[in-house]
Short mmCIF file of C-alpha atoms in Angstrom, two decimals:
data_model
loop_
_atom_site.label_atom_id
_atom_site.label_comp_id
_atom_site.label_asym_id
_atom_site.label_seq_id
_atom_site.Cartn_x
_atom_site.Cartn_y
_atom_site.Cartn_z
CA MET E 1 54.69 -5.34 -20.44
CA LEU E 2 57.69 -3.77 -22.23
CA VAL E 3 57.16 -1.43 -25.17
CA PRO E 4 59.71 -2.51 -28.03
CA ASP E 5 61.54 0.14 -29.43
CA LEU E 6 62.02 -0.55 -33.22
CA ARG E 7 65.30 1.26 -33.68
CA ASN E 8 66.66 -1.60 -30.88
CA PRO E 9 64.19 -3.97 -30.32
CA THR E 10 63.49 -5.31 -26.99
CA PRO E 11 62.50 -8.62 -26.03
CA THR E 12 58.94 -8.59 -24.73
CA SER E 13 58.83 -12.18 -24.03
CA HIS E 14 61.09 -14.97 -23.01
CA ASP E 15 60.38 -16.25 -26.69
CA ASP E 16 61.96 -13.75 -28.36
CA VAL E 17 64.97 -13.55 -26.20
CA LEU E 18 65.48 -17.31 -27.51
CA ARG E 19 64.92 -16.23 -30.72
CA GLN E 20 67.64 -13.62 -30.83
CA PHE E 21 69.67 -16.49 -29.32
CA GLN E 22 69.53 -18.47 -32.75
CA GLU E 23 69.86 -15.57 -34.74
CA ARG E 24 73.06 -14.92 -33.23
CA LEU E 25 74.33 -18.22 -33.21
CA SER E 26 72.95 -18.68 -36.90
CA ALA E 27 75.41 -15.34 -37.56
CA GLY E 28 78.19 -16.52 -35.85
CA LEU E 29 78.21 -20.07 -37.86
CA ALA E 30 77.64 -18.26 -41.09
CA SER E 31 80.21 -16.00 -40.53
CA GLY E 32 82.92 -18.82 -39.22
CA GLU E 33 82.93 -17.18 -35.98
CA TYR E 34 81.34 -19.85 -34.07
CA GLU E 35 81.06 -23.80 -34.75
CA PRO E 36 78.15 -26.03 -33.34
CA PHE E 37 79.37 -28.70 -30.72
CA VAL E 38 79.47 -31.96 -32.51
CA TRP E 39 79.87 -35.33 -30.93
CA PRO E 40 81.93 -37.19 -30.98
CA TYR E 41 84.53 -34.83 -32.41
CA ARG E 42 84.37 -32.38 -29.68
CA ALA E 43 84.53 -35.07 -26.91
CA PHE E 44 88.06 -36.42 -27.58
CA GLY E 45 89.98 -34.59 -24.79
CA PRO E 46 87.37 -37.03 -22.31
CA GLY E 47 87.92 -39.78 -24.86
CA LEU E 48 92.01 -39.44 -24.37
CA LEU E 49 91.43 -39.42 -20.50
CA MET E 50 89.35 -42.82 -20.69
CA LEU E 51 91.59 -44.54 -23.41
CA TYR E 52 94.99 -43.93 -21.42
CA LEU E 53 92.89 -45.06 -18.17
CA LEU E 54 92.13 -48.16 -19.77
CA LEU E 55 95.33 -49.13 -20.98
CA PRO E 56 96.11 -52.48 -19.09
CA PRO E 57 97.95 -52.48 -15.86
CA THR E 58 102.05 -52.54 -16.58
CA LYS E 59 105.01 -51.08 -15.57
CA SER E 60 106.09 -49.53 -18.40
CA ARG E 61 107.61 -45.92 -17.87
CA PHE E 62 106.66 -44.67 -21.29
CA VAL E 63 102.90 -45.46 -20.14
CA TYR E 64 103.83 -43.34 -17.07
CA TYR E 65 105.20 -40.52 -18.54
CA ALA E 66 102.70 -40.15 -21.51
CA ARG E 67 100.24 -38.61 -19.10
CA TYR E 68 102.12 -35.26 -19.41
CA PRO E 69 101.77 -34.85 -23.67
CA LEU E 70 98.17 -36.60 -23.08
CA PHE E 71 97.25 -33.65 -20.72
CA ALA E 72 98.81 -31.40 -22.74
CA LEU E 73 96.39 -32.49 -25.81
CA ILE E 74 93.41 -32.22 -23.72
CA ILE E 75 93.97 -28.76 -22.32
CA TYR E 76 94.23 -27.86 -26.10
CA LEU E 77 90.88 -29.81 -27.24
CA SER E 78 89.00 -28.22 -24.41
CA THR E 79 90.11 -24.51 -24.46
CA ASP E 80 89.45 -25.05 -28.58
CA SER E 81 86.21 -26.28 -27.55
CA ILE E 82 85.10 -23.23 -25.45
CA LEU E 83 86.69 -20.84 -27.60
CA LYS E 84 84.65 -21.87 -30.83
CA CYS E 85 81.49 -23.74 -29.89
CA ARG E 86 78.23 -22.57 -29.19
CA SER E 87 74.85 -23.61 -29.08
CA SER E 88 71.18 -21.92 -29.24
CA MET E 89 70.46 -24.33 -26.21
CA VAL E 90 70.37 -22.90 -23.09
CA THR E 91 71.91 -25.44 -21.47
CA THR E 92 74.05 -27.26 -24.10
CA GLY E 93 75.54 -23.27 -24.48
CA TYR E 94 76.26 -23.25 -20.60
CA GLY E 95 78.13 -27.11 -20.54
CA ILE E 96 80.12 -26.49 -23.18
CA GLY E 97 82.24 -24.03 -20.78
CA LEU E 98 81.83 -25.99 -17.80
CA LEU E 99 81.73 -29.57 -19.05
CA ASN E 100 85.05 -28.51 -21.11
CA ALA E 101 86.94 -27.16 -18.33
CA TRP E 102 86.15 -29.56 -15.71
CA ALA E 103 87.49 -31.72 -18.21
CA VAL E 104 90.90 -30.04 -17.68
CA LEU E 105 90.64 -29.95 -14.19
CA TRP E 106 89.36 -33.71 -13.65
CA SER E 107 92.41 -35.03 -16.05
CA MET E 108 95.00 -33.16 -13.88
CA SER E 109 93.34 -34.66 -10.55
CA LEU E 110 93.40 -38.09 -12.16
CA ILE E 111 96.65 -38.30 -14.06
CA ILE E 112 98.89 -35.47 -12.98
CA CYS E 113 98.05 -34.33 -9.12
CA ASN E 114 97.87 -38.40 -8.76
CA ASP E 115 98.72 -41.56 -10.68
CA ALA E 116 95.21 -42.83 -10.66
CA ARG E 117 96.33 -46.18 -12.69
CA GLY E 118 98.95 -46.91 -9.90
CA GLU E 119 97.50 -45.69 -6.87
CA PHE E 120 93.63 -45.35 -6.84
CA ARG E 121 90.98 -48.10 -5.72
CA ARG E 122 87.97 -49.39 -5.05
CA ILE E 123 85.75 -51.23 -2.83
CA GLU E 124 83.89 -54.62 -4.49
CA ARG E 125 82.18 -57.72 -3.78
CA ARG E 126 84.30 -60.56 -4.29
CA ASP E 127 81.99 -63.86 -3.83
CA ASP E 128 84.85 -66.21 -4.43
CA LEU E 129 88.67 -65.78 -4.86
CA ASP E 130 91.15 -68.60 -6.44
CA ALA E 131 93.48 -69.38 -4.32
CA ASN E 132 96.13 -70.24 -7.38
CA TRP E 133 95.92 -66.58 -8.33
CA PRO E 134 99.48 -64.84 -8.02
CA VAL E 135 100.15 -62.84 -4.93
CA ASP E 136 102.34 -59.49 -5.46
CA GLU E 137 103.61 -57.59 -2.61
CA ALA E 138 103.04 -53.39 -3.21
CA ASP E 139 102.43 -50.30 -1.57
CA GLY E 140 98.59 -48.94 -0.97
CA ALA E 141 97.29 -45.41 -1.45
CA THR E 142 100.02 -43.26 -1.69
CA THR E 143 99.95 -39.09 -1.16
CA GLY E 144 96.57 -37.30 -3.11
CA ALA E 145 94.45 -40.81 -2.89
CA GLY E 146 94.40 -41.45 0.71
CA ARG E 147 91.09 -39.51 1.98
CA LEU E 148 89.30 -42.99 2.63
CA VAL E 149 92.14 -44.59 4.37
CA ASP E 150 94.38 -41.71 5.95
CA GLY E 151 97.84 -42.93 6.71
CA GLY E 152 97.94 -45.31 3.71
CA LEU E 153 96.60 -48.69 3.05
CA ARG E 154 99.06 -51.27 2.52
CA ALA E 155 97.23 -54.08 0.31
CA ARG E 156 98.45 -57.39 -1.36
CA HIS E 157 97.38 -57.32 -4.94
CA VAL E 158 95.42 -60.87 -6.15
CA ASP E 159 96.07 -60.64 -9.85
CA GLY E 160 94.53 -57.00 -9.54
CA GLU E 161 92.53 -57.96 -6.79
CA ALA E 162 93.65 -56.00 -3.93
CA GLU E 163 93.68 -57.80 -0.24
CA ASP E 164 94.20 -56.37 3.21
CA SER E 165 97.85 -57.21 4.37
CA SER E 166 96.89 -57.98 7.68
CA GLY E 167 95.76 -61.23 6.24
CA SER E 168 95.65 -63.95 3.21
CA GLN E 169 93.39 -65.30 1.13
CA GLN E 170 92.09 -67.58 3.42
CA GLU E 171 91.65 -64.91 6.65
CA ASN E 172 89.69 -62.93 4.19
CA ARG E 173 87.15 -65.38 3.45
CA LYS E 174 86.66 -65.88 6.75
CA SER E 175 86.37 -62.22 7.48
CA SER E 176 83.35 -62.09 5.15
CA ASP E 177 79.96 -61.01 5.97
CA ALA E 178 78.68 -64.82 7.71
CA SER E 179 75.09 -63.94 6.91
CA LYS E 180 75.85 -63.32 3.39
CA GLY E 181 79.14 -65.42 2.56
CA GLU E 182 80.67 -62.23 0.86
CA ILE E 183 84.35 -61.14 0.53
CA PHE E 184 85.00 -57.58 -0.22
CA VAL E 185 88.35 -56.40 -1.26
CA TRP E 186 90.14 -53.39 -2.37
CA GLN E 187 90.42 -53.37 -6.46
CA THR E 188 93.25 -52.08 -8.03
CA LEU E 189 93.14 -51.48 -12.11
CA PRO E 190 91.91 -54.44 -12.99
CA PRO E 191 93.49 -56.96 -16.15
CA THR E 192 90.50 -58.08 -17.31
CA PHE E 193 89.20 -55.28 -19.84
CA TYR E 194 85.31 -55.40 -19.20
CA HIS E 195 86.44 -55.22 -15.82
CA ARG E 196 88.55 -52.56 -16.04
CA LEU E 197 85.90 -50.80 -18.12
CA ASP E 198 83.75 -50.88 -15.42
CA TRP E 199 86.50 -49.48 -13.15
CA VAL E 200 87.56 -46.95 -15.14
CA CYS E 201 83.91 -45.66 -16.01
CA ASP E 202 82.91 -45.59 -12.34
CA LEU E 203 86.24 -43.39 -11.73
CA VAL E 204 85.72 -41.12 -13.94
CA SER E 205 81.92 -40.45 -13.18
CA ASN E 206 82.73 -40.69 -9.43
CA PHE E 207 83.48 -37.06 -8.58
CA ARG E 208 83.05 -37.57 -5.05
CA GLY E 209 85.12 -40.94 -4.70
CA VAL E 210 82.36 -42.33 -3.08
CA ARG E 211 83.80 -46.10 -2.15
CA TRP E 212 87.53 -45.29 -3.69
CA ASN E 213 90.22 -44.63 -1.52
CA HIS E 214 90.41 -40.95 -2.38
CA GLN E 215 86.95 -40.26 -1.13
CA ILE E 216 86.22 -36.86 0.34
CA SER E 217 85.36 -36.54 3.63
CA ASN E 218 82.23 -35.98 5.24
CA LEU E 219 81.21 -39.15 3.32
CA PRO E 220 79.77 -41.85 4.72
CA PRO E 221 82.63 -44.82 5.54
CA PRO E 222 81.66 -48.49 4.26
CA PRO E 223 78.69 -50.70 6.38
CA PRO E 224 79.74 -53.17 9.01
CA HIS E 225 80.03 -55.87 7.63
CA ILE E 226 82.35 -54.94 4.67
CA GLN E 227 84.38 -53.26 6.94
CA SER E 228 84.99 -56.31 9.16
CA SER E 229 85.87 -58.09 5.69
CA LEU E 230 88.20 -55.72 4.72
CA LYS E 231 89.88 -55.38 8.00
CA ASP E 232 91.54 -52.15 7.39
CA PRO E 233 92.28 -50.33 10.71
CA SER E 234 92.86 -47.16 8.48
CA VAL E 235 88.98 -46.95 7.43
CA PRO E 236 86.89 -44.90 9.70
CA SER E 237 84.42 -46.81 11.60
CA ALA E 238 80.75 -46.75 10.09
CA ASP E 239 78.29 -44.35 11.40
CA ALA E 240 74.53 -44.24 11.26
CA ARG E 241 74.77 -42.91 7.66
CA SER E 242 76.64 -46.19 6.92
CA HIS E 243 73.41 -48.15 7.43
CA LEU E 244 71.06 -47.00 4.44
CA THR E 245 68.59 -49.33 3.19
CA ARG E 246 66.67 -49.33 -0.42
CA THR E 247 63.57 -48.29 2.06
CA ASP E 248 65.61 -45.46 3.84
CA LEU E 249 66.66 -44.13 -0.14
CA ILE E 250 62.73 -43.85 -0.96
CA ARG E 251 61.93 -42.43 2.03
CA ARG E 252 64.71 -39.87 2.26
CA ASP E 253 64.48 -38.91 -1.42
CA LEU E 254 60.84 -39.56 -3.06
CA PRO E 255 59.15 -36.57 -1.20
CA ASN E 256 61.93 -34.41 -1.49
CA PHE E 257 62.11 -35.10 -5.29
CA LEU E 258 58.34 -34.62 -5.51
CA LEU E 259 58.61 -31.19 -3.49
CA CYS E 260 61.34 -30.01 -6.28
CA LEU E 261 59.36 -30.71 -8.97
CA ILE E 262 56.37 -28.83 -7.29
CA ALA E 263 59.09 -26.16 -6.69
CA LEU E 264 60.62 -26.37 -10.14
CA ASP E 265 56.94 -25.52 -11.50
CA VAL E 266 56.28 -22.63 -9.35
CA LEU E 267 59.64 -20.99 -9.82
CA LYS E 268 59.85 -21.22 -13.86
CA THR E 269 55.97 -19.66 -13.59
CA VAL E 270 57.07 -16.94 -11.21
CA THR E 271 60.50 -16.15 -13.14
CA LEU E 272 58.98 -15.85 -16.16
CA ARG E 273 57.28 -12.67 -15.21
CA ASP E 274 60.23 -10.76 -14.26
CA PRO E 275 62.34 -9.85 -17.59
CA TYR E 276 65.34 -9.97 -15.69
CA PHE E 277 65.34 -13.73 -15.79
CA TRP E 278 65.04 -13.53 -19.49
CA GLY E 279 68.33 -12.35 -19.19
CA LEU E 280 67.72 -8.54 -19.56
CA PRO E 281 69.94 -5.94 -17.78
CA PRO E 282 69.20 -5.69 -14.05
CA SER E 283 67.99 -2.04 -15.07
CA THR E 284 64.68 -3.46 -16.53
CA PRO E 285 61.72 -2.85 -14.54
CA SER E 286 60.45 -5.58 -12.29
CA PRO E 287 56.64 -6.45 -11.36
CA PHE E 288 57.80 -7.18 -8.21
CA PRO E 289 58.78 -5.00 -5.14
CA TYR E 290 62.10 -4.66 -3.83
CA PRO E 291 63.59 -6.03 -7.14
CA CYS E 292 67.27 -6.64 -5.63
CA LEU E 293 66.14 -8.59 -2.86
CA PHE E 294 63.49 -10.69 -4.94
CA ARG E 295 65.83 -11.61 -7.20
CA ILE E 296 68.77 -12.44 -5.36
CA SER E 297 66.81 -14.93 -3.25
CA LEU E 298 64.78 -16.14 -6.12
CA SER E 299 68.30 -17.28 -7.85
CA LEU E 300 69.51 -18.98 -4.51
CA VAL E 301 66.56 -21.01 -4.53
CA SER E 302 66.11 -21.48 -8.21
CA VAL E 303 69.99 -22.93 -7.98
CA TYR E 304 69.38 -24.91 -5.05
CA THR E 305 66.05 -26.48 -6.17
CA SER E 306 67.54 -27.17 -9.93
CA LEU E 307 70.84 -28.76 -8.58
CA LEU E 308 68.86 -30.96 -5.98
CA THR E 309 66.23 -32.02 -8.17
CA ILE E 310 69.29 -33.27 -10.26
CA PHE E 311 71.11 -35.06 -7.75
CA LEU E 312 68.09 -36.93 -6.37
CA LEU E 313 67.88 -38.65 -9.80
CA SER E 314 70.62 -40.86 -9.34
CA PRO E 315 69.53 -42.79 -5.60
CA LEU E 316 66.13 -42.76 -7.09
CA LEU E 317 67.01 -44.65 -10.37
CA PHE E 318 69.92 -46.19 -9.37
CA GLY E 319 69.28 -47.25 -5.84
CA VAL E 320 66.00 -47.63 -5.61
CA LEU E 321 64.36 -48.32 -9.17
CA MET E 322 67.12 -50.35 -10.80
CA GLY E 323 68.62 -51.79 -7.44
CA PRO E 324 71.31 -54.65 -7.06
CA GLU E 325 69.30 -56.89 -9.28
CA LYS E 326 70.13 -55.05 -12.67
CA LEU E 327 73.24 -52.82 -11.31
CA GLY E 328 75.00 -55.09 -8.09
CA GLN E 329 78.05 -53.03 -6.92
CA HIS E 330 76.67 -49.73 -8.07
CA ALA E 331 73.47 -50.29 -6.28
CA TRP E 332 74.06 -50.13 -2.55
CA PRO E 333 72.01 -47.57 -0.89
CA TRP E 334 75.67 -45.97 1.26
CA LEU E 335 77.18 -45.32 -2.41
CA TYR E 336 74.43 -42.54 -2.59
CA PRO E 337 74.78 -40.10 0.50
CA PRO E 338 73.53 -36.61 0.52
CA PHE E 339 74.68 -33.80 -1.53
CA PHE E 340 74.02 -30.83 0.49
CA GLY E 341 75.04 -31.12 4.24
CA SER E 342 72.90 -29.78 6.57
CA VAL E 343 71.93 -26.25 6.96
CA SER E 344 72.67 -26.29 10.30
CA GLN E 345 76.37 -25.73 9.48
CA VAL E 346 75.85 -21.97 7.83
CA TYR E 347 74.22 -21.56 11.67
CA ARG E 348 77.25 -22.53 13.34
CA LYS E 349 79.88 -21.18 11.09
CA GLY E 350 78.85 -18.55 8.73
CA LEU E 351 80.41 -18.37 5.40
CA ALA E 352 82.99 -21.27 6.21
CA GLY E 353 80.00 -23.42 6.68
CA LEU E 354 78.07 -22.47 3.99
CA TRP E 355 80.48 -23.15 1.35
CA GLY E 356 82.71 -26.31 3.27
CA GLN E 357 79.57 -28.16 4.68
CA TRP E 358 76.21 -27.29 3.62
CA TRP E 359 76.58 -26.45 -0.62
CA HIS E 360 77.01 -29.38 -2.53
CA GLN E 361 80.32 -30.89 -2.56
CA LEU E 362 80.36 -32.52 -5.99
CA PHE E 363 83.70 -30.95 -7.34
CA ARG E 364 85.85 -30.76 -4.47
CA TYR E 365 88.08 -33.46 -4.59
CA GLY E 366 89.25 -31.59 -8.11
CA PHE E 367 89.23 -28.42 -6.22
CA GLU E 368 91.57 -29.82 -3.38
CA GLN E 369 93.85 -31.46 -5.93
CA ALA E 370 94.57 -28.25 -7.16
CA GLY E 371 94.86 -26.53 -4.06
CA GLU E 372 97.59 -29.69 -3.24
CA LEU E 373 99.32 -28.90 -6.32
CA ALA E 374 99.80 -25.53 -5.59
CA GLY E 375 100.86 -25.91 -1.81
CA ARG E 376 103.78 -28.60 -3.27
CA ALA E 377 104.63 -25.47 -6.05
CA THR E 378 105.34 -23.63 -3.51
CA GLY E 379 106.59 -25.30 -0.52
CA TRP E 380 103.31 -24.21 1.64
CA LYS E 381 102.54 -27.08 4.10
CA ALA E 382 98.45 -27.34 4.43
CA LYS E 383 98.57 -26.86 8.06
CA SER E 384 100.57 -23.66 7.71
CA GLN E 385 98.49 -20.28 7.51
CA LYS E 386 99.88 -19.43 4.43
CA GLY E 387 99.46 -22.73 3.05
CA THR E 388 95.83 -23.12 4.16
CA LEU E 389 94.99 -19.49 2.77
CA LEU E 390 96.63 -20.90 -0.68
CA ARG E 391 94.36 -24.14 -0.95
CA VAL E 392 91.59 -21.85 -0.14
CA ALA E 393 92.19 -19.15 -2.59
CA VAL E 394 92.97 -22.08 -5.55
CA ALA E 395 89.74 -24.10 -4.65
CA PHE E 396 87.54 -21.11 -5.24
CA ALA E 397 89.78 -20.04 -8.00
CA CYS E 398 89.28 -23.24 -9.81
CA SER E 399 85.52 -23.05 -8.95
CA GLY E 400 85.05 -19.42 -10.32
CA ALA E 401 87.10 -20.39 -13.65
CA LEU E 402 84.28 -23.60 -14.14
CA HIS E 403 81.53 -21.16 -14.08
CA ALA E 404 82.77 -18.14 -15.99
CA CYS E 405 83.69 -20.72 -18.85
CA ALA E 406 80.14 -21.62 -19.08
CA SER E 407 79.20 -17.72 -18.94
CA TYR E 408 81.94 -17.29 -21.54
CA THR E 409 79.95 -20.07 -23.68
CA ALA E 410 76.76 -18.92 -23.35
CA LEU E 411 75.20 -16.78 -26.06
CA GLY E 412 73.70 -14.08 -23.55
CA ASN E 413 75.63 -10.83 -23.04
CA THR E 414 77.60 -12.32 -19.96
CA LYS E 415 80.67 -10.75 -17.81
CA PRO E 416 82.49 -14.06 -16.96
CA ILE E 417 85.35 -12.34 -15.46
CA TYR E 418 83.50 -9.53 -13.45
CA GLY E 419 80.18 -12.18 -12.93
CA SER E 420 80.93 -15.34 -12.22
CA PHE E 421 84.84 -15.34 -11.16
CA ALA E 422 84.83 -12.20 -9.04
CA PHE E 423 81.96 -13.75 -7.37
CA PHE E 424 84.09 -16.62 -6.09
CA MET E 425 87.16 -15.05 -5.47
CA LEU E 426 85.17 -12.31 -3.47
CA GLN E 427 84.29 -15.66 -1.35
CA PRO E 428 87.23 -16.40 0.58
CA MET E 429 87.84 -12.63 1.67
CA GLY E 430 84.67 -13.06 3.23
CA ILE E 431 85.17 -16.16 4.91
CA ILE E 432 89.08 -14.68 6.50
CA ALA E 433 86.91 -11.12 7.49
CA GLN E 434 84.33 -13.35 9.42
CA ARG E 435 87.26 -15.73 10.74
CA ALA E 436 89.28 -12.53 11.60
CA VAL E 437 86.25 -10.96 13.84
CA SER E 438 85.57 -14.23 15.20
CA GLY E 439 88.90 -14.68 16.39
CA TRP E 440 88.99 -10.98 17.96
CA MET E 441 85.87 -11.29 19.74
CA LYS E 442 87.67 -14.81 21.12
CA SER E 443 90.97 -13.25 22.16
CA GLY E 444 88.74 -10.19 23.60
CA GLY E 445 86.54 -12.38 25.98
CA LEU E 446 83.77 -11.10 24.23
CA ARG E 447 82.43 -14.21 22.30
CA ALA E 448 82.40 -16.51 25.73
CA ARG E 449 79.45 -13.59 27.12
CA ILE E 450 77.60 -14.36 24.09
CA PRO E 451 75.04 -17.36 24.06
CA ALA E 452 75.58 -20.05 21.57
CA TRP E 453 72.23 -19.25 19.69
CA LEU E 454 72.88 -15.26 19.41
CA ARG E 455 75.90 -16.18 17.92
CA GLY E 456 74.38 -18.57 15.45
CA ILE E 457 71.62 -15.87 14.81
CA GLY E 458 74.89 -13.71 13.82
CA ASN E 459 76.47 -15.81 11.39
CA LEU E 460 72.92 -16.40 9.30
CA PHE E 461 72.73 -12.84 9.71
CA VAL E 462 76.43 -12.26 8.45
CA VAL E 463 75.66 -14.73 5.67
CA ALA E 464 72.22 -12.84 4.44
CA ILE E 465 74.00 -9.68 4.01
CA TRP E 466 76.88 -11.27 2.64
CA CYS E 467 74.48 -12.86 -0.27
CA TYR E 468 72.50 -9.78 -0.46
CA VAL E 469 75.72 -7.22 -1.32
CA VAL E 470 77.58 -9.87 -3.47
CA GLY E 471 75.19 -11.92 -4.61
CA PRO E 472 74.11 -9.72 -7.97
CA ILE E 473 77.43 -10.17 -8.88
CA ILE E 474 76.71 -14.13 -10.06
CA ALA E 475 73.01 -13.56 -10.11
CA ASP E 476 73.13 -11.07 -13.03
CA ASP E 477 75.63 -13.10 -14.53
CA PHE E 478 73.55 -16.10 -14.27
CA ALA E 479 70.42 -14.75 -15.70
CA ALA E 480 72.25 -13.18 -18.89
CA THR E 481 73.67 -16.42 -19.86
CA GLY E 482 69.70 -17.35 -20.41
CA ILE E 483 69.92 -20.26 -17.72
CA TRP E 484 66.84 -19.17 -16.71
CA LEU E 485 64.97 -19.77 -19.86
CA ILE E 486 65.21 -23.43 -19.74
CA GLU E 487 62.29 -25.62 -19.29
CA PRO E 488 63.10 -27.60 -16.45
CA LEU E 489 60.32 -29.80 -16.76
CA PRO E 490 58.39 -31.65 -19.77
CA ILE E 491 54.69 -30.36 -18.40
CA SER E 492 53.79 -27.30 -16.05
CA PRO E 493 50.36 -28.29 -14.40
CA ILE E 494 50.61 -24.36 -13.17
CA ARG E 495 50.83 -22.78 -16.40
CA ALA E 496 48.47 -25.46 -18.07
CA LEU E 497 45.70 -23.88 -15.84
CA ARG E 498 46.90 -20.57 -16.72
CA GLY E 499 46.22 -21.17 -20.14
CA ASP E 500 49.73 -21.39 -21.31
CA GLY E 501 49.82 -24.75 -22.26
CA PHE E 502 50.40 -28.03 -20.69
CA TRP E 503 53.45 -29.69 -22.82
CA ARG E 504 56.76 -27.92 -22.23
CA TRP E 505 59.15 -29.55 -24.36
CA GLY E 506 59.25 -29.66 -28.24
CA GLY E 507 61.91 -28.39 -31.14
CA ARG E 508 64.50 -30.32 -32.08
CA TRP E 509 67.14 -31.04 -29.80
CA VAL E 510 69.70 -32.88 -32.19
CA ARG E 511 70.69 -32.59 -35.71
CA TRP E 512 73.32 -34.35 -37.76
CA HIS E 513 76.17 -32.28 -38.67
CA SER E 514 78.37 -32.87 -41.90
CA ALA E 515 81.53 -30.97 -41.74
CA ASP E 516 84.38 -30.92 -44.66
CA ARG E 517 86.21 -33.79 -42.83
CA TRP E 518 84.63 -37.04 -41.68
CA TRP E 519 85.90 -36.90 -38.27
CA ARG E 520 84.30 -33.15 -37.39
CA SER E 521 80.73 -35.04 -38.43
CA GLY E 522 78.66 -35.87 -35.96
CA LEU E 523 75.40 -35.06 -33.73
CA ALA E 524 75.14 -31.68 -32.86
CA CYS E 525 73.21 -29.88 -30.34
#
């Protein structure tokens, strides 16, 4: 138990830290240094992106070039929110920086690096095509929008309904799945509003691009019956991951979700015993032996478990509980591939496998597009050594910027630049160093004499040492934000058994904020 110093009070519990956050916010609001995050006023940036994408299909040059001043306005609004808005709720405070920074990066990916309104397409089911609809020739996916259909897609558009160029509407009918009588097409920006609204909402929220022509790599291709309907030779062949069923989702995700819930309760109970996880400095004494190793390990496990729990909600909620009966095409099981890859990639490829294939790829497309933009600006091609290094560095810089903005908007004593941002900027250096050593061993013939299993153990050892050395940089910043003070679950059976209470959620989450201007009023959290 920490002994409080009356001259400089030290928190004696995590509740004291939360009270200090509230006091700091109240003082900042009173002085005008901070503003509450108010919805919908502070959501104007993403709202403008949605409104732009919702404009009807048109060849207007004015609409095409309007994306540039629109993007500048989104940058201004998001930056203003990051600089001014704060919240005593840890999740909201962290999210203000993270989500506003992502709004800028995602808007850049959709309307600057690409013309999503004209280039992006989504696989949709059409049970019946009107033979009288007019047909227009158009090019399909262009550079920056052809991950799923490498090499580009030649398509015919039927009043906004994209059809494979190898056949007419009648051929598409014949190639549909015979057992279901279904027809699948590449859907461009739809002409009707409600269809367009669904299309745009999916585009903006589907960061990995599942079922879109900009889908990131390492995700499953469409199932065979969809491919036979599309008759698009550029779509990769279906594999085992393409055959997911609703039952498969239950078997794959439900046990993991239940285990995550138990793990979260255990982790929360354990972290509360160490004042470091309240947001106090690393020099604070720990009740556990080997504090540095314990804190790094627990931070990594907590981040992984928290993210996995959130990621498992979408397949279980949308793909299983609601299903096609309520959500239609949005509940196809193959639309919910895992967010994390196989840990065997770390064994096989070390740090490169850790970040490129095991860790979640939620923001990958946005990072890739930023790297491609930098590559086009410098003229360095993607397959050149300089181009590859540039793209990797830009990707990690974007990730560092997102986490640094989240650290900046938290109320704790954080170090956004020397903490979160520095950690991610060190990662490409570690990857390059490991690859350089591996290349040196290969050129000298040493690598061929080492068994594959021993090389795998070596990769794991390198990753473990790397995390132990550089991990505290971001772990300390995470802890300082107060992110471990949140109650992840509404109930805690373990703490109930210890007499600390069963129900963990409470207090006021949102309130109505009245401002001097009506448009600044709204829900504050």
